[in-house]
């Protein structure tokens, strides 16, 4: 990654030091600290925008840690930057902090802070999933060879009985709202194959939920795009290749890429708030990244995400370390030329490549995998930690009960990671890569991800509970 001189760093960090923060280089990491020594300590809410600006400018070039920041003072998109240094004197917590999702990990507010500013900034973060994903149908109008459904309960029969009736899904939506969960995502299969899909999207929207939709886009015409504009906040469309011939070979469709591009333009024209593209990181797509980018980066999208291939009986294209290294470098260099956010969207071990800081810059980590932030409801009525973990952990009308299941609770607390991960400052974001791939390759949920390289673990302030 690009090395910044002290003079260049000072340009970004000087305004922070004037606002009551200090910073220190710790190897490849820069730790920002709240300065408890100054007479006029600022409130976090008054200065966090300055910190977010620094992150926006520098996080693609270096690892920046917010040392011992209280989690509720940092917005959701930046919490993965918080690092916990237990060697420093710990801050203070209030009784209501006990209900916070991050209670055990957070070090609290700086001592003396509340005497100056009171406790108005304490906002316990709900110990609940941020999102529930509903696999509304196992049916699909395509047959992508790397789809997770190729190894799901419906792999032999896409017409398998679906217990998610209209009435039951509405009941689930009411429960999601009641439990304070903010986001519901409709996925499949192909959600638009359901005749009641617009009714269900509208039902969720009217109850104040953020409505997300994963669709291949082939069934969206002008009328559908117009309807979606009123009821969908975030839509993901897969782009799996750079021309129709290759896209059709992968998906089993006809002129799929042309249709998907038309759909994305329709959605953007109808002002869907967020339109995203997703690409499975198979070897051929990584090899032809530049050809893909030439197509995707011309589209009116907000984000472009790459996904580690799911395990399935028909997918033999398994991600290798060399492929991942190549993909990370391609994303890192391309991101400098576009405002479209490009990321690896799911869990890979950051130590799999030579520069873990670079992986940190281009990867969202495993925060949204395997029950850490989201839960999945499948057509059988199973509540699962993830699309690909075929384990029923609860009932669709008791999401918080499923959330407290011992299996996913252990995963969330990172207690089940390989021992080597405990000394890596990316642990809370990387999460050791994929626990499912560890299980598949070693028959042990606590084993190393097969892409993990122990000799590249990055030591720094440790987020260890």
Coordinates of C-alpha atoms in Angstrom, one line a residue, residues 12-446:
X12 CA -5.0 15.2 7.5
X13 CA -4.5 14.7 11.2
X14 CA -3.6 18.3 12.3
X15 CA -7.3 19.4 12.3
X16 CA -8.1 16.4 14.6
X17 CA -5.3 17.3 17.1
X18 CA -6.8 20.8 17.2
X19 CA -10.2 19.2 18.0
X20 CA -9.0 17.2 20.9
X21 CA -7.5 13.9 19.4
X22 CA -4.0 12.5 19.2
X23 CA -2.7 9.9 16.7
X24 CA 0.2 7.5 16.8
X25 CA 1.8 5.1 14.3
X26 CA 1.7 1.5 15.4
X27 CA 3.4 -0.5 12.6
X28 CA 1.1 -0.4 9.6
X29 CA -1.7 1.0 11.7
X30 CA -2.4 4.6 12.8
X31 CA -4.3 4.8 16.0
X32 CA -6.5 7.8 16.7
X33 CA -7.1 8.5 20.4
X34 CA -9.4 10.9 22.4
X35 CA -7.1 13.3 24.2
X36 CA -8.1 13.2 27.9
X37 CA -5.3 15.6 28.9
X38 CA -6.7 18.8 27.3
X39 CA -8.8 21.2 29.3
X40 CA -11.6 21.5 26.7
X41 CA -12.6 18.0 25.7
X42 CA -15.0 18.0 22.8
X43 CA -18.1 15.9 22.5
X44 CA -17.8 13.0 20.2
X45 CA -20.9 14.1 18.2
X46 CA -19.3 17.4 17.4
X47 CA -16.1 16.0 15.9
X48 CA -16.9 12.6 14.4
X49 CA -17.6 14.1 11.0
X50 CA -13.9 15.2 10.9
X51 CA -12.8 11.7 11.7
X52 CA -15.1 10.3 9.0
X53 CA -13.5 12.7 6.5
X54 CA -10.1 11.3 7.4
X55 CA -11.3 7.8 7.0
X56 CA -12.8 8.6 3.6
X57 CA -9.5 10.0 2.4
X58 CA -7.1 7.5 3.9
X59 CA -8.7 4.1 4.5
X60 CA -7.8 2.9 1.0
X61 CA -4.1 3.7 1.7
X62 CA -3.6 2.6 5.3
X63 CA -5.2 1.0 8.3
X64 CA -6.7 3.5 10.7
X65 CA -7.9 2.5 14.1
X66 CA -10.1 4.4 16.5
X67 CA -8.6 3.3 19.8
X68 CA -11.0 2.7 22.7
X69 CA -13.8 4.8 21.1
X70 CA -17.2 4.0 22.5
X71 CA -19.2 2.1 19.9
X72 CA -22.3 4.2 20.2
X73 CA -20.3 7.3 19.3
X74 CA -19.3 5.9 15.9
X75 CA -21.7 5.2 13.0
X76 CA -22.3 1.7 11.8
X77 CA -20.2 2.0 8.7
X78 CA -17.1 3.0 10.7
X79 CA -17.3 0.7 13.7
X80 CA -15.0 -1.8 12.2
X81 CA -12.2 0.8 12.7
X82 CA -12.6 0.6 16.5
X83 CA -9.6 -1.1 18.2
X84 CA -9.5 -2.1 21.8
X85 CA -6.3 -1.5 23.8
X86 CA -6.8 -3.2 27.2
X87 CA -3.4 -2.0 28.4
X88 CA -4.8 1.6 28.6
X89 CA -6.9 2.6 31.6
X90 CA -10.5 1.7 30.8
X91 CA -13.3 4.2 30.5
X92 CA -16.7 4.1 32.2
X93 CA -20.0 2.6 31.3
X94 CA -23.6 3.3 32.5
X95 CA -26.1 0.7 33.6
X96 CA -28.0 1.0 30.4
X97 CA -24.8 0.0 28.5
X98 CA -25.4 -3.5 29.6
X99 CA -28.1 -3.9 27.0
X100 CA -25.7 -2.9 24.2
X101 CA -24.6 -5.5 21.6
X102 CA -21.0 -4.3 22.1
X103 CA -21.1 -4.2 25.9
X104 CA -18.3 -6.8 26.5
X105 CA -16.1 -5.4 23.7
X106 CA -16.5 -1.6 24.3
X107 CA -14.2 0.1 26.8
X108 CA -16.8 2.8 27.5
X109 CA -16.5 6.6 27.5
X110 CA -13.3 8.4 28.7
X111 CA -13.2 9.0 32.4
X112 CA -14.4 12.4 33.3
X113 CA -16.3 12.8 30.0
X114 CA -19.8 12.6 31.6
X115 CA -18.9 15.3 34.2
X116 CA -18.4 17.7 31.3
X117 CA -21.0 16.5 28.8
X118 CA -23.5 14.4 30.6
X119 CA -24.7 11.0 29.3
X120 CA -26.8 12.1 26.3
X121 CA -24.6 10.3 23.8
X122 CA -25.1 6.9 25.3
X123 CA -27.2 5.0 22.8
X124 CA -27.0 1.3 23.4
X125 CA -26.9 -0.6 20.2
X126 CA -29.6 -3.3 20.1
X127 CA -28.5 -6.8 20.6
X128 CA -30.4 -8.0 17.6
X129 CA -29.8 -8.6 13.9
X130 CA -29.6 -5.5 11.7
X131 CA -31.3 -7.3 8.9
X132 CA -33.5 -10.3 8.2
X133 CA -33.3 -11.9 4.7
X134 CA -36.3 -13.9 3.5
X135 CA -35.7 -16.5 0.8
X136 CA -39.1 -15.9 -0.6
X137 CA -38.9 -18.8 -3.1
X138 CA -36.5 -21.6 -4.1
X139 CA -37.6 -21.2 -7.7
X140 CA -35.5 -19.4 -10.3
X141 CA -35.6 -18.6 -14.0
X142 CA -31.8 -19.2 -14.3
X143 CA -29.4 -22.0 -13.3
X144 CA -26.2 -20.4 -12.2
X145 CA -23.6 -23.1 -11.6
X146 CA -22.2 -21.4 -8.5
X147 CA -25.5 -20.6 -6.8
X148 CA -25.8 -21.6 -3.2
X149 CA -29.1 -23.2 -4.1
X150 CA -27.2 -25.9 -5.9
X151 CA -26.4 -27.4 -2.5
X152 CA -29.6 -26.3 -0.6
X153 CA -32.6 -28.3 0.4
X154 CA -34.2 -27.5 -3.0
X155 CA -31.3 -28.7 -5.1
X156 CA -33.3 -31.7 -6.3
X157 CA -36.7 -29.9 -6.6
X158 CA -37.0 -26.2 -7.1
X159 CA -40.7 -26.6 -6.7
X160 CA -40.3 -28.0 -3.2
X161 CA -43.1 -27.0 -0.8
X162 CA -42.8 -23.3 0.3
X163 CA -44.2 -22.7 3.7
X164 CA -43.8 -18.9 3.3
X165 CA -47.4 -18.1 2.3
X166 CA -48.4 -14.5 1.9
X167 CA -50.1 -14.4 5.3
X168 CA -47.1 -16.0 7.0
X169 CA -44.6 -13.6 5.4
X170 CA -46.7 -10.6 6.5
X171 CA -46.7 -12.1 10.0
X172 CA -42.9 -12.3 9.9
X173 CA -42.7 -8.7 8.7
X174 CA -44.8 -7.6 11.6
X175 CA -42.6 -9.5 14.0
X176 CA -39.4 -8.0 12.5
X177 CA -40.9 -4.5 13.0
X178 CA -41.9 -5.3 16.5
X179 CA -38.4 -6.5 17.4
X180 CA -36.9 -3.2 16.2
X181 CA -35.0 -4.7 13.3
X182 CA -34.6 -2.0 10.6
X183 CA -34.0 -3.9 7.3
X184 CA -35.8 -6.8 5.5
X185 CA -34.3 -8.2 2.3
X186 CA -36.3 -10.3 -0.2
X187 CA -34.2 -12.9 -2.0
X188 CA -34.6 -16.4 -3.5
X189 CA -34.4 -18.1 -5.9
X190 CA -35.8 -15.3 -8.0
X191 CA -38.2 -13.2 -5.8
X192 CA -40.1 -11.8 -8.8
X193 CA -41.4 -15.2 -9.7
X194 CA -43.8 -14.8 -6.8
X195 CA -47.1 -13.2 -7.8
X196 CA -47.4 -11.5 -4.4
X197 CA -43.9 -10.0 -4.4
X198 CA -45.0 -6.4 -4.9
X199 CA -47.7 -6.9 -2.2
X200 CA -45.1 -8.1 0.3
X201 CA -42.6 -5.4 -0.6
X202 CA -45.3 -2.8 -0.1
X203 CA -46.4 -4.3 3.1
X204 CA -42.9 -4.1 4.6
X205 CA -42.4 -0.6 3.3
X206 CA -45.6 0.7 4.9
X207 CA -44.4 -0.6 8.2
X208 CA -41.4 1.6 8.1
X209 CA -38.8 -1.0 7.2
X210 CA -35.9 -0.5 4.8
X211 CA -36.8 -2.8 1.9
X212 CA -34.0 -4.5 0.0
X213 CA -34.3 -6.8 -3.0
X214 CA -31.9 -9.3 -4.6
X215 CA -33.1 -10.1 -8.1
X216 CA -31.5 -11.2 -11.4
X217 CA -33.5 -8.4 -13.0
X218 CA -34.8 -10.3 -16.0
X219 CA -38.5 -9.9 -15.0
X220 CA -38.3 -6.1 -14.5
X221 CA -39.9 -4.0 -17.2
X222 CA -40.8 -0.3 -17.2
X223 CA -44.0 -0.9 -15.2
X224 CA -42.2 -3.1 -12.6
X225 CA -39.4 -0.5 -12.2
X226 CA -41.9 2.2 -11.7
X227 CA -43.7 0.1 -9.0
X228 CA -40.4 -0.8 -7.3
X229 CA -39.4 2.9 -7.1
X230 CA -42.2 3.3 -4.5
X231 CA -41.4 0.3 -2.3
X232 CA -37.7 -0.7 -2.7
X233 CA -34.8 1.1 -1.1
X234 CA -31.9 -1.1 -2.3
X235 CA -31.7 -3.5 -5.2
X236 CA -28.9 -5.9 -6.1
X237 CA -28.5 -7.2 -9.7
X238 CA -25.8 -9.8 -10.5
X239 CA -23.4 -9.2 -13.3
X240 CA -21.4 -12.3 -13.9
X241 CA -19.5 -11.6 -17.2
X242 CA -18.6 -9.0 -19.8
X243 CA -20.7 -10.3 -22.7
X244 CA -23.9 -12.2 -23.4
X245 CA -22.2 -15.3 -24.6
X246 CA -20.2 -15.8 -21.3
X247 CA -23.1 -14.6 -19.1
X248 CA -25.5 -17.1 -20.7
X249 CA -22.9 -19.9 -20.3
X250 CA -22.6 -19.2 -16.6
X251 CA -26.3 -18.6 -15.9
X252 CA -28.2 -20.8 -18.4
X253 CA -30.2 -17.8 -19.7
X254 CA -30.5 -16.0 -23.0
X255 CA -29.0 -12.5 -23.6
X256 CA -28.9 -12.1 -19.9
X257 CA -26.2 -9.4 -19.7
X258 CA -28.0 -7.1 -22.1
X259 CA -31.3 -7.5 -20.2
X260 CA -29.6 -6.9 -16.8
X261 CA -27.9 -3.7 -18.1
X262 CA -31.3 -2.5 -19.3
X263 CA -32.8 -3.3 -15.9
X264 CA -30.2 -1.4 -14.0
X265 CA -30.7 1.7 -16.2
X266 CA -34.5 1.4 -15.7
X267 CA -34.1 1.2 -11.9
X268 CA -31.7 4.2 -11.9
X269 CA -34.0 6.2 -14.1
X270 CA -36.8 5.5 -11.6
X271 CA -34.6 6.8 -8.8
X272 CA -34.3 3.7 -6.8
X273 CA -32.1 5.0 -3.9
X274 CA -29.4 2.4 -4.1
X275 CA -28.7 0.1 -7.1
X276 CA -25.8 -2.3 -6.7
X277 CA -24.1 -4.9 -8.9
X278 CA -22.7 -8.2 -7.6
X279 CA -20.2 -10.6 -9.2
X280 CA -19.1 -14.0 -8.0
X281 CA -15.3 -14.1 -7.8
X282 CA -14.8 -17.1 -10.0
X283 CA -11.3 -17.5 -11.6
X284 CA -12.4 -16.4 -15.1
X285 CA -14.0 -13.2 -13.7
X286 CA -10.9 -12.3 -11.8
X287 CA -8.7 -13.0 -14.9
X288 CA -11.0 -10.8 -17.0
X289 CA -11.5 -8.1 -14.3
X290 CA -10.7 -5.2 -16.6
X291 CA -13.2 -6.4 -19.2
X292 CA -15.8 -6.6 -16.5
X293 CA -14.9 -3.2 -15.1
X294 CA -15.3 -1.6 -18.5
X295 CA -18.9 -2.7 -18.5
X296 CA -19.9 -2.4 -14.8
X297 CA -18.3 1.0 -14.1
X298 CA -20.3 2.6 -16.8
X299 CA -23.6 1.6 -15.1
X300 CA -25.6 4.0 -12.8
X301 CA -24.8 2.0 -9.7
X302 CA -23.7 2.9 -6.2
X303 CA -21.6 -0.2 -5.4
X304 CA -20.0 -3.2 -7.1
X305 CA -19.5 -6.2 -4.8
X306 CA -17.5 -9.4 -5.4
X307 CA -18.4 -12.6 -3.6
X308 CA -16.4 -15.6 -2.6
X309 CA -17.9 -18.6 -4.4
X310 CA -20.3 -20.6 -2.3
X311 CA -19.6 -24.3 -1.8
X312 CA -21.9 -26.5 -4.0
X313 CA -21.7 -29.9 -5.7
X314 CA -21.7 -28.3 -9.2
X315 CA -19.2 -25.5 -8.5
X316 CA -15.7 -26.6 -8.9
X317 CA -14.3 -23.1 -9.3
X318 CA -12.9 -22.6 -5.7
X319 CA -11.2 -19.3 -4.9
X320 CA -7.4 -19.8 -4.5
X321 CA -4.9 -17.5 -2.7
X322 CA -3.3 -16.3 -5.9
X323 CA -6.8 -15.4 -7.3
X324 CA -7.6 -13.5 -4.2
X325 CA -4.3 -11.6 -4.3
X326 CA -5.0 -10.7 -7.9
X327 CA -8.6 -9.6 -7.2
X328 CA -7.6 -7.4 -4.2
X329 CA -4.9 -5.6 -6.3
X330 CA -7.3 -5.1 -9.2
X331 CA -10.0 -3.6 -6.9
X332 CA -7.4 -1.5 -5.0
X333 CA -6.1 0.1 -8.2
X334 CA -9.5 0.5 -9.9
X335 CA -11.0 2.1 -6.8
X336 CA -8.7 5.1 -7.3
X337 CA -10.4 5.9 -10.6
X338 CA -14.0 5.7 -9.7
X339 CA -16.6 6.9 -7.2
X340 CA -18.4 3.6 -7.3
X341 CA -17.5 1.7 -4.2
X342 CA -15.9 -1.7 -5.1
X343 CA -15.5 -4.3 -2.4
X344 CA -15.2 -8.0 -1.7
X345 CA -18.5 -8.4 0.1
X346 CA -18.1 -11.4 2.2
X347 CA -15.6 -13.3 4.4
X348 CA -12.0 -14.0 3.4
X349 CA -9.1 -14.0 5.8
X350 CA -7.2 -10.8 5.4
X351 CA -3.9 -12.6 6.0
X352 CA -4.5 -14.7 2.8
X353 CA -2.6 -12.0 0.8
X354 CA 0.8 -10.4 1.4
X355 CA -0.6 -7.0 2.3
X356 CA -3.4 -7.5 4.9
X357 CA -3.9 -3.7 5.1
X358 CA -4.8 -3.8 1.4
X359 CA -7.3 -6.5 2.0
X360 CA -8.8 -4.4 4.8
X361 CA -9.2 -1.6 2.4
X362 CA -11.0 -3.5 -0.3
X363 CA -13.0 -6.1 1.8
X364 CA -16.1 -5.7 3.9
X365 CA -15.0 -8.6 6.0
X366 CA -17.2 -11.3 7.4
X367 CA -19.3 -8.9 9.5
X368 CA -22.5 -9.8 7.6
X369 CA -21.9 -13.5 7.2
X370 CA -22.8 -16.5 9.3
X371 CA -25.2 -14.9 11.7
X372 CA -23.0 -12.0 12.9
X373 CA -25.3 -9.2 11.8
X374 CA -28.1 -10.9 9.8
X375 CA -30.3 -14.0 9.8
X376 CA -31.9 -15.8 7.0
X377 CA -35.4 -17.4 6.7
X378 CA -35.7 -20.0 4.0
X379 CA -38.8 -21.4 2.3
X380 CA -39.1 -24.3 4.8
X381 CA -39.5 -21.7 7.6
X382 CA -36.0 -22.4 8.9
X383 CA -34.1 -19.5 10.5
X384 CA -30.5 -19.9 9.5
X385 CA -27.2 -18.1 10.2
X386 CA -26.5 -17.7 6.5
X387 CA -27.7 -18.8 3.1
X388 CA -25.2 -21.6 3.0
X389 CA -25.4 -22.9 6.6
X390 CA -28.2 -25.4 6.5
X391 CA -29.0 -25.3 10.2
X392 CA -32.3 -24.4 11.8
X393 CA -31.7 -22.2 14.8
X394 CA -35.2 -21.0 15.6
X395 CA -38.6 -19.8 14.4
X396 CA -39.4 -17.0 12.0
X397 CA -41.7 -15.4 14.5
X398 CA -39.0 -15.4 17.2
X399 CA -36.0 -13.8 15.6
X400 CA -34.5 -12.7 18.8
X401 CA -34.7 -16.3 20.1
X402 CA -32.8 -17.5 17.1
X403 CA -30.3 -14.6 17.5
X404 CA -29.5 -16.0 21.0
X405 CA -28.9 -19.5 19.7
X406 CA -25.6 -20.7 21.2
X407 CA -24.1 -21.6 17.8
X408 CA -24.4 -18.1 16.3
X409 CA -23.7 -16.4 19.6
X410 CA -20.3 -18.2 19.7
X411 CA -19.6 -17.1 16.2
X412 CA -20.5 -13.4 16.9
X413 CA -18.2 -13.3 20.0
X414 CA -15.3 -14.6 17.9
X415 CA -14.6 -17.1 20.6
X416 CA -14.6 -19.9 18.1
X417 CA -11.8 -18.5 15.9
X418 CA -8.4 -20.2 15.5
X419 CA -6.1 -19.2 18.3
X420 CA -3.8 -17.4 15.9
X421 CA -6.5 -14.9 15.1
X422 CA -6.6 -13.5 18.6
X423 CA -3.4 -11.5 18.0
X424 CA -4.6 -9.9 14.8
X425 CA -6.0 -6.3 14.8
X426 CA -8.3 -7.2 11.9
X427 CA -10.1 -9.9 14.0
X428 CA -13.3 -8.1 14.6
X429 CA -13.8 -7.3 10.9
X430 CA -12.1 -10.3 9.2
X431 CA -13.6 -12.7 11.7
X432 CA -11.1 -15.3 10.5
X433 CA -12.7 -15.5 7.1
X434 CA -15.4 -18.2 6.7
X435 CA -16.2 -20.6 9.5
X436 CA -18.2 -22.6 7.0
X437 CA -15.2 -23.1 4.7
X438 CA -13.3 -24.1 7.8
X439 CA -15.9 -26.7 8.6
X440 CA -16.1 -28.0 5.0
X441 CA -12.3 -28.5 4.7
X442 CA -11.5 -29.5 8.2
X443 CA -14.8 -30.8 9.7
X444 CA -14.2 -28.2 12.5
X445 CA -15.9 -24.8 12.8
X446 CA -12.9 -23.5 14.8

